[in-house]
Amino acid sequence: MAVYTDISEAELGAFLAQYDVGDLQSYRGIAEGVENSNFMVHTTTDQYILTLYEKRVNADDLPFFLGLMEHLAERGISCPVPVHRRDGAALGTLAGRPAAMVTFLEGIWLRRPQVTHCAEVGRALAEMHLAGEGFALTRRNGLALADWRPLWEKSRSHAADVEAALEEETESLLGRLEVEWPRDLPQGVIHADLFPDNVFFLGDRLSGFIDFYFACNDTLAYDIAVCLNAWCFERDRAFNVTKGRALLNAYNAVRPLSDAETAALPILSAGAALRFMLTRLYDWVMTPEGSLVVKKDPMEYVAKMRFHREIRAATEYGLDR
Amino acid sequence: MAVYTDISEAELGAFLAQYDVGDLQSYRGIAEGVENSNFMVHTTTDQYILTLYEKRVNADDLPFFLGLMEHLAERGISCPVPVHRRDGAALGTLAGRPAAMVTFLEGIWLRRPQVTHCAEVGRALAEMHLAGEGFALTRRNGLALADWRPLWEKSRSHAADVEAALEEETESLLGRLEVEWPRDLPQGVIHADLFPDNVFFLGDRLSGFIDFYFACNDTLAYDIAVCLNAWCFERDRAFNVTKGRALLNAYNAVRPLSDAETAALPILSAGAALRFMLTRLYDWVMTPEGSLVVKKDPMEYVAKMRFHREIRAATEYGLDR
């Protein structure tokens, strides 16, 4: 929730002069996003989001992220589109950091999404998965199964401070995932972080996806599992099967799930819950007191891990079969 | 540099329904302003700044602030203008806080203002002082001379941690101000916080003033003294007399200074330096480590106190006489 890097009007003016976007009218730091510094920029022609990539983002990954948004937008997916400089580049430098401008996407992220929004997300996720086909660049998932144990080892000794049973439960689930994780499901480009704050709506209509900075090549159905975790639980941590049904069936109507994908949903969902529990736990125990980073409670995802552990079939999430 | 209060789309939608501003298209928290929560709001008709007044602002003062912006705008001063609800009110409630929407003002605040900008500020400040005449509401300055000693007493015991001589210097200056402070100079509505981040420019042209949340009735020339401190020193803390000359003469051309005002500029400027030193010192020693509030170095204003102490006449600031 912070702008990490401030920029002067002279720096920004020189940066914008490389683009064909008119003259600067105003810019404001946006108090959203924890990885990068974001500014809303108005020029005489349009408005844009300017992102300065801070050190948590690997600059080598930026061509993948920017290229993906462009690839998806060309195929009808609503998302921010990188603006190219006069020399053709989509990536520049500002205040010593890699920087890019993307088009401004109207829409609101929903603090309390309802069933109808879950259906919209399911449909749009399937459309994004189909549109991702043919994208030339690849990026491995930096938070895939193989990365979970090293991450776990870094915060494991603090797990008992969060919840007495957490160490044993995590060990048990991680061990099972390492044995049973499905490896031959359909692959493709996934968003990998499609939480409500990354999906915009205008009224009840989904207006676009943002924040592709975890996107990668991985199991498509894992992206659905992330969404089940992110969209279909209530604030009391109870799974809302009506939301699950809406999301899964809307997805399935656009990109029908194979039997293998359907069968794998419970384990993929448990894995997704573990992945977010692990990063939250790590931030929870490692972030210095008083840091600008807003820490999210890992216990929310511990509850989800427990829920998925008891699921035996995707029909229990609401998928019609 | 933070949004303190997040708002849901449902809350905001209900709030906006009281206005005649079209449908909500997007809103983003702005990472500027330390007193309140600010959002940039786009609707189908226009864009606005929405402010939620947090507890550091006294709700009883809001009619003054909002009314002043309206009064000034009606008299040709460029500033945000409160948007009225259908029932006529400019002030509403959102997320349990007083809240208002104002028009969006294009422009950029200058991280490194130049001489030409100082002249613009001087001219526009004088125009604002003239335009403030006839404003019906009044508000006493909450950080006037009488408030400085109580504020000083709260952080005095920490002064030596900042600078060895600070306690003695502050005592000496404060004692002198209490005796010599001019009390019969022309009064009016002053901005009282016209720092570069509260003045917008489009190119080299001043496009407006923002953030009237310290505005009050006080000595007009004190507002000039605040600006001398805020605009005419370089980063190495040296006074730039070329900037002082530009600011003062541009002001004087619009609203000629009386001899008494001219003679009082050194003591008013020393007082303004003390006032900002005191609030910075207080924040410096009282803000908990790791707070979201960005602490500003009080030593910058200690240096300015020392500078003004040696000034004998306004001509030394650059005023033509």
XYZ file of C-alpha atoms in Angstrom:
642
model
C 0.000 0.000 0.000
C 2.629 2.553 -0.873
C 4.588 4.366 -3.502
C 8.171 3.334 -2.916
C 9.803 5.656 -5.416
C 8.790 9.247 -5.983
C 9.595 10.823 -9.323
C 10.102 14.438 -10.267
C 8.239 16.193 -13.032
C 11.541 16.611 -14.878
C 12.283 12.871 -14.760
C 8.740 12.017 -15.803
C 8.713 14.640 -18.546
C 11.915 13.233 -20.030
C 10.485 9.708 -19.789
C 7.210 10.672 -21.475
C 9.052 12.494 -24.250
C 10.061 9.035 -25.505
C 6.393 8.247 -26.095
C 3.780 9.656 -28.412
C 1.285 10.363 -25.618
C 0.969 14.147 -25.531
C 1.953 16.437 -22.693
C 1.866 15.616 -19.011
C -1.176 17.016 -17.191
C -0.929 15.353 -13.793
C 0.325 12.294 -11.987
C -0.519 10.792 -8.646
C 0.984 7.903 -6.745
C -1.510 5.082 -6.252
C -1.794 3.528 -2.817
C -2.297 0.005 -4.146
C 0.061 -2.782 -5.042
C 2.784 -3.921 -2.695
C 5.453 -4.963 -5.189
C 5.911 -1.878 -7.356
C 5.408 1.880 -7.449
C 2.340 2.830 -9.476
C 1.240 6.221 -10.733
C -1.853 7.368 -12.513
C -0.643 9.631 -15.311
C -2.840 12.042 -17.254
C -1.597 13.487 -20.503
C -3.275 15.740 -23.037
C -4.300 12.625 -24.974
C -5.252 9.964 -22.427
C -4.589 8.460 -19.034
C -2.184 5.685 -18.190
C -0.789 3.642 -15.366
C 2.957 4.048 -14.963
C 4.730 1.294 -13.072
C 8.239 1.451 -11.682
C 9.408 -2.078 -11.021
C 10.998 -2.342 -7.613
C 13.514 -4.937 -6.597
C 11.030 -7.706 -5.772
C 10.385 -8.048 -9.503
C 13.048 -9.713 -11.658
C 13.693 -7.389 -14.592
C 14.351 -10.399 -16.827
C 10.705 -11.361 -16.427
C 9.327 -8.023 -17.630
C 9.282 -8.858 -21.359
C 7.136 -11.889 -20.492
C 4.663 -9.864 -18.420
C 4.387 -6.981 -20.863
C 4.322 -9.245 -23.899
C 1.614 -11.371 -22.323
C -0.691 -8.405 -21.741
C -0.216 -7.413 -25.348
C -0.791 -10.967 -26.595
C -3.970 -11.322 -24.545
C -5.329 -7.907 -25.505
C -4.806 -8.696 -29.204
C -6.974 -11.772 -28.636
C -9.823 -9.873 -27.052
C -8.971 -10.235 -23.369
C -9.531 -6.975 -21.510
C -6.356 -6.044 -19.671
C -3.920 -3.142 -19.528
C -1.873 -2.876 -22.712
C 1.729 -1.654 -22.701
C 2.262 1.612 -24.529
C 5.200 1.531 -26.901
C 7.793 4.240 -27.118
C 8.601 5.877 -30.416
C 11.533 3.466 -30.751
C 9.157 0.525 -30.333
C 10.237 -0.539 -26.859
C 7.598 -1.239 -24.210
C 10.077 -1.103 -21.363
C 12.047 1.955 -20.329
C 13.959 3.300 -17.351
C 12.800 5.909 -14.849
C 14.457 6.938 -11.586
C 16.955 4.133 -12.116
C 14.263 1.466 -12.319
C 12.704 -0.493 -15.160
C 9.454 1.272 -15.975
C 6.490 0.759 -18.274
C 3.290 2.581 -19.090
C 0.081 0.696 -19.710
C -3.368 1.843 -20.742
C -5.757 2.739 -17.948
C -8.504 0.189 -17.412
C -11.781 1.463 -15.999
C -13.399 -0.701 -13.382
C -13.568 -1.434 -9.700
C -12.284 -4.373 -7.767
C -14.926 -5.863 -5.555
C -14.316 -5.954 -1.822
C -17.299 -8.311 -1.492
C -17.812 -10.268 -4.700
C -21.114 -12.079 -5.131
C -22.126 -15.258 -6.970
C -22.641 -13.482 -10.286
C -19.100 -12.112 -10.132
C -17.682 -15.579 -9.509
C -19.365 -16.739 -12.684
C -17.830 -13.815 -14.566
C -14.396 -14.688 -13.241
C -14.773 -18.351 -14.213
C -15.802 -17.444 -17.731
C -13.081 -14.825 -18.195
C -10.392 -17.095 -16.744
C -11.254 -19.791 -19.286
C -11.188 -17.197 -22.064
C -7.775 -16.033 -20.859
C -6.465 -19.598 -20.831
C -7.589 -20.106 -24.415
C -6.223 -16.726 -25.494
C -2.850 -17.523 -23.929
C -2.260 -20.279 -26.467
C 0.479 -19.386 -28.896
C 2.209 -16.840 -26.679
C 5.853 -17.210 -27.645
C 7.592 -16.414 -24.366
C 7.673 -18.693 -21.371
C 8.242 -18.215 -17.683
C 8.396 -20.895 -15.046
C 6.226 -20.501 -11.988
C 8.481 -19.102 -9.281
C 6.092 -20.367 -6.628
C 5.429 -23.889 -7.902
C 5.448 -27.102 -5.881
C 9.256 -27.345 -5.978
C 9.538 -23.911 -4.375
C 7.197 -24.568 -1.509
C 9.494 -26.673 0.655
C 12.427 -24.206 0.542
C 9.969 -21.419 1.413
C 8.507 -23.518 4.204
C 11.935 -24.229 5.677
C 12.527 -20.480 6.048
C 9.522 -19.878 8.289
C 8.826 -23.344 9.672
C 10.429 -22.603 13.032
C 7.915 -19.778 13.524
C 4.844 -21.786 12.526
C 3.964 -22.799 16.078
C 3.758 -19.101 17.010
C 0.883 -18.760 14.554
C -0.952 -22.004 15.338
C 0.078 -24.987 17.435
C -0.776 -27.632 14.833
C 0.494 -25.694 11.818
C 3.914 -27.309 11.554
C 2.538 -30.835 11.560
C -0.328 -29.997 9.200
C 1.933 -28.277 6.716
C 4.473 -31.101 6.786
C 1.740 -33.604 6.224
C 0.113 -31.739 3.340
C 3.400 -30.810 1.689
C 4.569 -34.419 1.857
C 1.355 -35.608 0.263
C 1.492 -32.956 -2.467
C 5.081 -33.898 -3.330
C 3.918 -37.466 -3.963
C 0.510 -36.929 -5.512
C 0.816 -33.614 -7.397
C -0.598 -34.082 -10.927
C 2.032 -33.518 -13.586
C 0.354 -34.350 -16.871
C -2.591 -31.967 -16.914
C -3.034 -29.385 -19.698
C -0.472 -26.614 -19.429
C -0.619 -23.008 -20.534
C -0.234 -19.433 -19.435
C -1.826 -18.846 -16.038
C -2.412 -15.633 -14.101
C -1.512 -17.365 -10.814
C -2.737 -14.505 -8.607
C -6.298 -13.828 -9.709
C -7.597 -12.418 -6.431
C -10.512 -9.970 -6.350
C -8.153 -6.983 -6.295
C -6.846 -8.063 -9.691
C -10.224 -8.251 -11.418
C -12.160 -5.138 -12.345
C -15.899 -4.854 -12.771
C -18.178 -2.182 -14.173
C -21.468 -2.889 -12.477
C -21.780 -6.679 -12.579
C -19.815 -7.004 -15.793
C -16.179 -8.015 -15.597
C -14.134 -5.244 -17.235
C -10.692 -6.766 -17.122
C -7.802 -8.463 -15.404
C -4.780 -6.587 -14.066
C -1.463 -7.344 -12.376
C 0.085 -10.135 -14.408
C 3.280 -10.094 -12.366
C 2.904 -13.675 -11.176
C 1.808 -14.988 -14.577
C 3.724 -18.029 -15.816
C 3.432 -21.316 -17.614
C 1.863 -23.950 -15.425
C -1.094 -26.269 -15.040
C -4.218 -24.450 -16.243
C -6.451 -26.073 -13.647
C -4.146 -24.780 -10.920
C -5.268 -21.267 -11.886
C -8.857 -22.382 -11.240
C -7.767 -23.753 -7.879
C -6.280 -20.351 -6.996
C -9.596 -18.731 -7.905
C -11.629 -21.188 -5.828
C -9.509 -20.161 -2.861
C -9.610 -16.461 -3.638
C -13.275 -16.036 -4.608
C -15.422 -18.760 -3.078
C -14.822 -18.509 0.651
C -16.744 -16.151 2.893
C -15.198 -13.904 5.514
C -16.057 -16.474 8.175
C -13.808 -18.835 6.158
C -16.706 -21.068 5.093
C -16.692 -22.313 1.495
C -19.681 -21.006 -0.473
C -20.612 -23.834 -2.809
C -22.972 -21.545 -4.758
C -19.985 -19.403 -5.663
C -17.918 -22.495 -6.431
C -20.661 -23.797 -8.700
C -20.923 -20.470 -10.502
C -17.182 -20.172 -11.044
C -16.513 -23.754 -12.106
C -19.484 -24.181 -14.410
C -18.851 -20.842 -16.104
C -15.250 -21.880 -16.698
C -16.297 -25.309 -17.915
C -18.767 -23.799 -20.382
C -15.935 -21.964 -22.166
C -13.104 -24.459 -21.754
C -14.465 -27.858 -20.753
C -12.419 -29.527 -18.069
C -11.016 -32.964 -18.794
C -11.799 -35.816 -16.400
C -8.211 -35.673 -15.179
C -8.452 -31.958 -14.456
C -11.743 -32.428 -12.655
C -10.320 -35.232 -10.554
C -7.276 -33.135 -9.682
C -9.177 -30.070 -8.456
C -9.115 -31.032 -4.764
C -5.375 -31.581 -4.642
C -4.676 -28.509 -6.791
C -6.872 -26.447 -4.480
C -5.101 -27.762 -1.397
C -1.794 -26.889 -3.087
C -2.980 -23.391 -3.918
C -4.105 -22.880 -0.315
C -0.701 -24.063 0.885
C 1.110 -21.742 -1.528
C -0.684 -18.651 -0.235
C -0.405 -19.811 3.362
C 3.363 -20.141 2.862
C 3.938 -16.677 1.405
C 1.686 -15.124 4.015
C 3.418 -17.014 6.801
C 6.796 -15.941 5.467
C 5.729 -12.280 5.302
C 4.059 -12.593 8.697
C 7.155 -13.805 10.491
C 9.837 -12.068 8.404
C 8.440 -8.569 7.855
C 9.897 -6.107 10.350
C 7.384 -4.485 12.664
C 6.149 -1.223 11.202
C 7.080 -2.013 7.617
C 4.935 -0.446 4.919
C 4.018 -3.946 3.684
C 0.560 -4.919 4.856
C 0.742 -8.374 6.354
C -2.129 -10.742 5.643
C -3.180 -13.344 8.133
C -1.824 -16.800 7.187
C -4.566 -18.441 9.269
C -7.119 -17.662 6.571
C -5.239 -20.064 4.313
C -4.654 -22.623 7.035
C -8.454 -22.856 7.260
C -8.641 -23.351 3.494
C -5.948 -26.050 3.590
C -8.090 -27.890 6.119
C -11.209 -27.500 4.014
C -9.640 -28.884 0.835
C -8.120 -31.802 2.752
C -11.624 -33.187 3.262
C -12.787 -32.783 -0.358
C -12.965 -35.979 -2.363
C -14.395 -34.791 -5.702
C -14.821 -31.566 -7.678
C -18.587 -31.976 -7.427
C -18.205 -30.979 -3.776
C -16.964 -27.586 -5.045
C -20.139 -27.310 -7.100
C -18.956 -28.519 -10.508
C -21.828 -30.128 -12.429
C -20.929 -33.554 -13.765
C 1.641 8.706 2.141
C -1.165 6.309 2.691
C -4.814 5.536 2.427
C -5.981 5.025 5.972
C -9.517 3.907 5.232
C -10.472 1.551 2.435
C -13.997 1.714 1.108
C -16.074 -0.916 -0.627
C -17.759 -0.428 -3.963
C -21.128 -0.805 -2.216
C -20.360 1.969 0.267
C -19.027 4.224 -2.469
C -21.920 3.454 -4.779
C -24.419 4.408 -2.065
C -22.447 7.581 -1.358
C -22.298 8.588 -5.018
C -26.014 7.947 -5.455
C -26.555 11.091 -3.374
C -24.817 13.111 -6.102
C -25.632 13.879 -9.687
C -22.283 12.656 -11.012
C -23.138 9.625 -13.150
C -22.090 6.043 -12.512
C -18.914 4.903 -10.861
C -16.233 3.746 -13.299
C -13.196 3.340 -11.075
C -11.560 4.556 -7.906
C -8.016 4.354 -6.638
C -6.481 5.338 -3.344
C -3.929 8.126 -3.738
C -0.596 7.767 -1.978
C -0.367 11.447 -1.074
C -1.530 13.451 1.885
C -0.815 12.402 5.425
C -3.919 13.730 7.177
C -6.770 12.164 5.223
C -7.664 9.299 2.909
C -7.890 10.438 -0.703
C -9.286 8.613 -3.704
C -9.361 9.467 -7.360
C -12.885 8.672 -8.533
C -13.939 8.325 -12.158
C -17.601 8.396 -13.069
C -19.353 8.316 -16.405
C -19.432 12.128 -16.338
C -16.133 13.310 -14.861
C -13.384 12.656 -12.383
C -13.196 13.775 -8.800
C -11.110 13.619 -5.666
C -12.919 11.993 -2.774
C -11.573 12.769 0.679
C -12.401 10.933 3.878
C -11.497 13.142 6.798
C -9.570 11.189 9.381
C -9.369 12.064 13.021
C -6.568 14.638 12.737
C -9.070 16.974 11.076
C -11.741 18.592 13.250
C -15.082 17.971 11.562
C -16.333 21.353 12.806
C -13.771 23.017 10.532
C -14.961 21.302 7.366
C -17.642 23.848 6.428
C -14.912 26.517 6.552
C -12.538 24.558 4.315
C -15.175 23.508 1.797
C -16.874 26.889 1.801
C -13.554 28.629 1.273
C -12.713 26.586 -1.813
C -16.104 27.439 -3.225
C -15.757 31.127 -2.334
C -12.321 31.327 -3.944
C -13.344 29.418 -7.061
C -16.314 31.746 -7.569
C -13.821 34.620 -7.530
C -11.585 33.099 -10.177
C -9.023 31.314 -8.025
C -8.183 27.900 -9.445
C -8.711 25.301 -6.745
C -10.757 22.138 -6.221
C -14.449 22.909 -5.872
C -16.727 20.856 -3.635
C -19.403 18.937 -5.482
C -22.841 19.337 -3.972
C -25.192 16.470 -3.340
C -28.722 16.558 -4.694
C -29.869 17.826 -1.298
C -27.401 20.711 -1.532
C -24.918 19.528 1.068
C -21.201 19.549 0.268
C -20.313 17.287 3.171
C -21.452 13.701 3.564
C -20.515 10.567 5.457
C -18.674 7.536 4.130
C -17.268 4.596 6.067
C -18.213 6.395 9.259
C -16.162 9.467 8.401
C -16.999 12.938 7.141
C -16.408 12.852 3.395
C -16.492 15.277 0.493
C -15.952 15.158 -3.244
C -14.155 17.925 -5.050
C -13.456 18.509 -8.703
C -10.217 17.103 -10.072
C -7.579 19.714 -10.768
C -5.061 18.937 -13.497
C -1.473 19.844 -12.770
C 1.740 18.676 -11.225
C 3.425 19.746 -8.053
C 7.030 20.626 -8.622
C 9.687 18.686 -6.775
C 12.238 21.320 -7.826
C 10.538 24.678 -8.391
C 12.489 27.342 -10.248
C 12.493 31.140 -10.102
C 9.631 31.486 -12.570
C 7.454 29.258 -10.395
C 8.195 31.346 -7.327
C 6.909 34.384 -9.196
C 3.757 32.473 -10.114
C 3.214 31.506 -6.491
C 3.697 35.089 -5.306
C 1.209 36.402 -7.815
C -1.390 33.700 -7.144
C -1.019 34.045 -3.365
C -1.789 37.750 -3.597
C -4.782 37.006 -5.825
C -5.989 34.469 -3.278
C -5.638 36.981 -0.453
C -7.740 39.494 -2.367
C -10.296 36.867 -3.356
C -10.642 35.746 0.254
C -12.160 39.073 1.222
C -15.803 38.767 2.074
C -15.721 35.071 2.947
C -18.342 34.794 5.654
C -16.927 31.997 7.791
C -13.929 32.351 10.061
C -11.461 29.949 11.584
C -8.688 30.771 13.982
C -5.191 29.566 13.150
C -4.678 26.409 15.198
C -0.917 26.836 14.879
C -0.541 30.532 15.670
C 1.963 32.149 18.014
C -0.079 31.286 21.116
C 0.035 27.589 20.182
C 3.766 27.380 19.677
C 4.846 27.350 23.315
C 2.466 24.524 24.355
C 3.678 22.542 21.326
C 7.288 23.300 22.210
C 6.800 22.124 25.790
C 5.701 18.715 24.507
C 8.916 18.005 22.638
C 11.381 20.351 24.314
C 12.984 17.594 26.378
C 13.912 15.780 23.149
C 15.339 18.835 21.388
C 18.920 18.140 22.440
C 18.705 14.714 20.746
C 18.197 16.511 17.443
C 20.751 19.293 17.897
C 22.725 20.401 20.945
C 21.893 24.098 20.680
C 18.264 23.645 19.659
C 16.687 24.092 23.083
C 18.438 27.370 23.756
C 17.875 28.703 20.244
C 14.192 27.879 20.292
C 13.688 29.395 23.730
C 15.446 32.534 22.631
C 13.486 32.922 19.389
C 10.148 32.023 20.932
C 10.689 34.538 23.725
C 11.490 37.244 21.226
C 8.486 36.399 19.033
C 6.170 36.528 22.042
C 7.304 40.092 22.677
C 7.763 41.435 19.160
C 5.137 39.596 17.081
C 3.253 42.157 14.962
C -0.451 42.241 15.812
C -1.904 45.047 13.730
C -1.050 43.982 10.193
C -3.757 43.392 7.569
C -5.717 40.228 8.306
C -7.554 37.873 5.979
C -7.940 34.301 4.874
C -4.557 32.607 4.528
C -3.636 29.184 3.161
C -1.008 28.710 5.889
C 0.560 25.632 4.268
C 1.411 26.670 0.723
C 4.289 24.268 0.159
C 5.217 23.100 -3.341
C 3.125 19.934 -2.961
C 0.038 22.121 -2.592
C 0.554 24.113 -5.777
C -0.045 22.606 -9.198
C 1.540 23.675 -12.453
C 0.886 22.877 -16.080
C 4.200 23.562 -17.722
C 5.397 26.793 -16.099
C 1.885 28.094 -15.549
C 0.361 27.742 -12.083
C -2.822 25.712 -12.451
C -4.144 25.885 -8.914
C -3.840 25.560 -5.165
C -4.955 22.490 -3.245
C -5.180 21.281 0.354
C -6.823 24.132 2.255
C -6.914 22.138 5.486
C -4.736 24.571 7.395
C -6.478 27.669 5.991
C -7.608 30.188 8.586
C -7.918 33.881 9.366
C -4.568 35.380 10.211
C -2.011 37.962 9.179
C -1.821 37.983 5.368
C 1.905 38.675 5.337
C 2.457 35.574 7.486
C 1.283 33.533 4.492
C 4.033 35.188 2.437
C 6.512 34.295 5.171
C 5.425 30.638 4.956
C 6.031 30.750 1.207
C 9.475 32.320 1.576
C 10.388 29.378 3.779
C 8.760 26.783 1.577
C 9.824 27.991 -1.883
C 12.989 30.083 -1.676
C 15.550 27.841 -0.017
C 17.692 25.384 -1.919
C 18.293 21.788 -0.899
C 21.597 22.820 0.661
C 19.470 25.098 2.918
C 20.821 28.299 1.367
C 18.326 31.103 0.724
C 18.005 31.889 -2.984
C 17.462 35.634 -3.144
C 16.537 35.438 -6.829
C 13.585 33.255 -5.866
C 12.747 35.533 -2.956
C 12.807 38.544 -5.276
C 10.556 36.793 -7.798
C 8.039 35.732 -5.173
C 7.879 38.991 -3.232
C 7.771 41.353 -6.185
C 5.121 39.278 -7.955
C 3.015 39.364 -4.791
C 3.604 43.080 -4.330
C 2.532 43.806 -7.912
C -0.925 42.339 -7.218
C -1.405 43.333 -3.601
C 1.091 46.045 -2.617
C 2.606 45.467 0.795
C 2.266 48.224 3.380
C 5.415 49.553 5.018
C 4.422 47.801 8.222
C 4.030 44.466 6.415
C 7.366 44.934 4.690
C 9.092 45.771 7.962
C 7.541 42.709 9.625
C 8.641 40.159 7.016
C 11.823 39.085 8.856
C 10.055 38.373 12.139
C 7.101 36.734 10.396
C 9.518 34.557 8.446
C 11.373 33.567 11.591
C 8.026 32.703 13.168
C 6.985 30.616 10.184
C 10.289 28.742 10.319
C 9.759 28.100 14.024
C 6.187 26.882 13.442
C 7.297 24.246 10.921
C 10.333 23.317 13.013
C 8.011 22.724 15.973
C 5.544 20.450 14.177
C 8.383 18.544 12.546
C 10.192 18.187 15.846
C 7.010 16.982 17.498
C 6.402 14.398 14.761
C 10.082 13.449 14.805
C 10.198 12.629 18.487
C 6.599 11.470 18.996
C 5.884 9.318 15.930
C 6.339 5.648 16.739
C 9.039 3.893 14.775
C 7.627 2.311 11.651
C 4.523 4.471 11.501
C 3.067 5.189 8.078
C 3.596 8.904 8.664
C 6.663 10.140 6.822
C 8.765 12.151 9.231
C 10.452 15.287 7.907
C 13.745 16.483 9.276
C 13.259 19.371 11.731
C 16.856 20.489 11.116
C 15.853 21.944 7.757
C 13.759 24.484 9.642
C 16.334 25.041 12.347
C 18.626 26.248 9.548
C 15.881 28.583 8.318
C 15.283 29.951 11.827
C 18.976 30.817 11.956
C 18.867 32.474 8.552
C 15.906 34.719 9.356
C 17.464 35.707 12.699
C 20.144 37.604 10.791
C 17.788 39.424 8.401
C 17.209 43.106 9.132
C 14.994 44.204 6.213
C 12.735 42.678 3.576
C 15.066 43.966 0.875
C 17.467 41.231 1.990
C 14.826 38.730 0.832
C 14.825 40.470 -2.545
C 11.839 42.811 -2.217
C 12.293 45.919 -4.356
C 11.783 49.092 -2.389
